[in-house]
Amino acid sequence: MATRRKAPRPLSIRESCPFMSAEEAWLWFWRCQLARDEGARFVADAGDTARPCDPDDVYRVAAGLLRQNVLGARQAMVLACYGRALAPPDARLEEERQAARWWEEGLTLLEGPLRRKGIVG
């Protein structure tokens, strides 16, 4: 019986296009997550644009920053709540002004690791 080699499969045979910003990557992760919650299955290379990662890679970066106490609990909560809503907080509204600050802080913290991994260009 031949042994099967375990090697990661490429995400796409097409040229991948990194995200323009951490916000774009984060909202893409949430669109994929909401689709999964509704029963969709993620299939690599199924979208119009080939991405350099799968949605879980974006989540893993955020979870790692949270575990390392780089990303604060408030920032993580705002990223999750507004990410699930697929819309950033509106800094023009008094009730969302603080959330908008935490949103920007959280995305700034995500930007570096996502850029190093080639997820954000």
mmCIF file of C-alpha atoms in Angstrom:
data_model
loop_
_atom_site.group_PDB
_atom_site.id
_atom_site.type_symbol
_atom_site.label_atom_id
_atom_site.label_comp_id
_atom_site.label_asym_id
_atom_site.label_seq_id
_atom_site.Cartn_x
_atom_site.Cartn_y
_atom_site.Cartn_z
ATOM 1 C CA MET A 1 0.000 0.000 0.000
ATOM 2 C CA ALA A 2 1.453 3.327 -1.055
ATOM 3 C CA THR A 3 1.695 6.094 1.486
ATOM 4 C CA ARG A 4 -0.191 9.255 0.681
ATOM 5 C CA ARG A 5 1.729 12.482 0.941
ATOM 6 C CA LYS A 6 0.010 15.167 2.890
ATOM 7 C CA ALA A 7 0.720 18.526 1.355
ATOM 8 C CA PRO A 8 -1.451 21.606 1.384
ATOM 9 C CA ARG A 9 -3.503 22.067 -1.740
ATOM 10 C CA PRO A 10 -3.155 25.409 -3.455
ATOM 11 C CA LEU A 11 -6.089 27.732 -2.824
ATOM 12 C CA SER A 12 -6.273 28.702 -6.461
ATOM 13 C CA ILE A 13 -4.586 28.063 -9.748
ATOM 14 C CA ARG A 14 -5.427 31.650 -10.736
ATOM 15 C CA GLU A 15 -3.321 34.616 -9.704
ATOM 16 C CA SER A 16 -4.535 35.735 -6.285
ATOM 17 C CA CYS A 17 -5.452 39.302 -5.499
ATOM 18 C CA PRO A 18 -4.658 40.523 -1.972
ATOM 19 C CA PHE A 19 -7.131 42.724 -0.159
ATOM 20 C CA MET A 20 -6.626 46.478 -0.291
ATOM 21 C CA SER A 21 -7.090 46.899 3.471
ATOM 22 C CA ALA A 22 -7.627 45.026 6.716
ATOM 23 C CA GLU A 23 -11.217 46.290 6.696
ATOM 24 C CA GLU A 24 -11.875 44.706 3.299
ATOM 25 C CA ALA A 25 -10.382 41.390 4.489
ATOM 26 C CA TRP A 26 -12.357 41.502 7.754
ATOM 27 C CA LEU A 27 -15.689 42.192 6.061
ATOM 28 C CA TRP A 28 -14.954 39.451 3.496
ATOM 29 C CA PHE A 29 -14.332 37.019 6.361
ATOM 30 C CA TRP A 30 -17.701 37.978 7.879
ATOM 31 C CA ARG A 31 -19.568 37.623 4.561
ATOM 32 C CA CYS A 32 -18.110 34.123 4.247
ATOM 33 C CA GLN A 33 -18.900 33.304 7.879
ATOM 34 C CA LEU A 34 -22.515 34.432 7.560
ATOM 35 C CA ALA A 35 -22.875 32.345 4.406
ATOM 36 C CA ARG A 36 -21.490 29.341 6.314
ATOM 37 C CA ASP A 37 -23.927 29.962 9.150
ATOM 38 C CA GLU A 38 -26.707 29.705 6.563
ATOM 39 C CA GLY A 39 -25.356 26.371 5.327
ATOM 40 C CA ALA A 40 -23.008 27.342 2.510
ATOM 41 C CA ARG A 41 -19.696 25.541 2.176
ATOM 42 C CA PHE A 42 -16.504 27.383 1.405
ATOM 43 C CA VAL A 43 -14.911 26.180 -1.810
ATOM 44 C CA ALA A 44 -11.532 27.582 -2.743
ATOM 45 C CA ASP A 45 -11.434 29.563 -5.978
ATOM 46 C CA ALA A 46 -15.234 29.798 -6.288
ATOM 47 C CA GLY A 47 -15.451 33.602 -6.227
ATOM 48 C CA ASP A 48 -14.907 36.130 -8.979
ATOM 49 C CA THR A 49 -11.562 37.111 -7.447
ATOM 50 C CA ALA A 50 -8.987 34.573 -6.260
ATOM 51 C CA ARG A 51 -7.865 35.447 -2.730
ATOM 52 C CA PRO A 52 -4.487 34.618 -1.149
ATOM 53 C CA CYS A 53 -6.124 32.922 1.843
ATOM 54 C CA ASP A 54 -9.273 31.290 3.071
ATOM 55 C CA PRO A 55 -11.650 33.093 5.448
ATOM 56 C CA ASP A 56 -10.367 31.198 8.482
ATOM 57 C CA ASP A 57 -6.884 32.666 7.970
ATOM 58 C CA VAL A 58 -8.229 36.168 8.632
ATOM 59 C CA TYR A 59 -10.018 34.919 11.754
ATOM 60 C CA ARG A 60 -6.884 33.129 12.993
ATOM 61 C CA VAL A 61 -4.875 36.350 12.798
ATOM 62 C CA ALA A 62 -7.489 38.189 14.892
ATOM 63 C CA ALA A 63 -7.786 35.317 17.381
ATOM 64 C CA GLY A 64 -4.002 35.166 17.741
ATOM 65 C CA LEU A 65 -3.780 38.901 18.439
ATOM 66 C CA LEU A 66 -6.545 38.549 21.027
ATOM 67 C CA ARG A 67 -4.761 35.618 22.729
ATOM 68 C CA GLN A 68 -1.516 37.601 22.834
ATOM 69 C CA ASN A 69 -3.372 40.560 24.379
ATOM 70 C CA VAL A 70 -2.385 42.741 21.426
ATOM 71 C CA LEU A 71 -6.009 43.134 20.384
ATOM 72 C CA GLY A 72 -8.150 44.296 23.295
ATOM 73 C CA ALA A 73 -11.482 42.772 24.265
ATOM 74 C CA ARG A 74 -13.393 45.949 23.362
ATOM 75 C CA GLN A 75 -11.751 46.167 19.957
ATOM 76 C CA ALA A 76 -12.472 42.486 19.315
ATOM 77 C CA MET A 77 -16.092 42.897 20.392
ATOM 78 C CA VAL A 78 -16.586 45.894 18.080
ATOM 79 C CA LEU A 79 -14.893 44.080 15.182
ATOM 80 C CA ALA A 80 -17.190 41.095 15.738
ATOM 81 C CA CYS A 81 -20.443 43.047 16.201
ATOM 82 C CA TYR A 82 -19.987 45.431 13.301
ATOM 83 C CA GLY A 83 -18.344 42.765 11.162
ATOM 84 C CA ARG A 84 -21.416 40.568 11.592
ATOM 85 C CA ALA A 85 -23.518 43.574 10.538
ATOM 86 C CA LEU A 86 -21.201 43.957 7.487
ATOM 87 C CA ALA A 87 -20.875 47.683 8.122
ATOM 88 C CA PRO A 88 -18.328 49.697 10.105
ATOM 89 C CA PRO A 89 -19.552 51.988 12.868
ATOM 90 C CA ASP A 90 -20.421 55.519 11.782
ATOM 91 C CA ALA A 91 -18.171 58.018 13.593
ATOM 92 C CA ARG A 92 -20.629 60.811 12.742
ATOM 93 C CA LEU A 93 -23.205 59.303 15.109
ATOM 94 C CA GLU A 94 -22.658 60.104 18.779
ATOM 95 C CA GLU A 95 -23.690 56.609 19.907
ATOM 96 C CA GLU A 96 -21.186 54.962 17.529
ATOM 97 C CA ARG A 97 -18.269 57.367 17.931
ATOM 98 C CA GLN A 98 -16.378 55.267 20.524
ATOM 99 C CA ALA A 99 -17.095 52.068 18.588
ATOM 100 C CA ALA A 100 -15.645 53.732 15.479
ATOM 101 C CA ARG A 101 -12.415 54.466 17.395
ATOM 102 C CA TRP A 102 -12.164 50.854 18.593
ATOM 103 C CA TRP A 103 -12.951 49.643 15.060
ATOM 104 C CA GLU A 104 -10.083 51.698 13.611
ATOM 105 C CA GLU A 105 -7.696 50.616 16.409
ATOM 106 C CA GLY A 106 -8.589 46.967 15.863
ATOM 107 C CA LEU A 107 -8.123 47.163 12.108
ATOM 108 C CA THR A 108 -4.806 48.974 12.553
ATOM 109 C CA LEU A 109 -3.617 46.099 14.757
ATOM 110 C CA LEU A 110 -4.790 43.535 12.175
ATOM 111 C CA GLU A 111 -3.190 45.337 9.228
ATOM 112 C CA GLY A 112 0.453 44.453 10.004
ATOM 113 C CA PRO A 113 0.049 40.685 10.460
ATOM 114 C CA LEU A 114 -2.319 40.451 7.476
ATOM 115 C CA ARG A 115 0.176 42.364 5.329
ATOM 116 C CA ARG A 116 3.092 40.124 6.460
ATOM 117 C CA LYS A 117 1.077 37.047 5.472
ATOM 118 C CA GLY A 118 0.324 38.535 2.058
ATOM 119 C CA ILE A 119 -3.416 38.734 2.737
ATOM 120 C CA VAL A 120 -3.408 42.539 2.499
ATOM 121 C CA GLY A 121 -1.370 44.092 -0.296
#
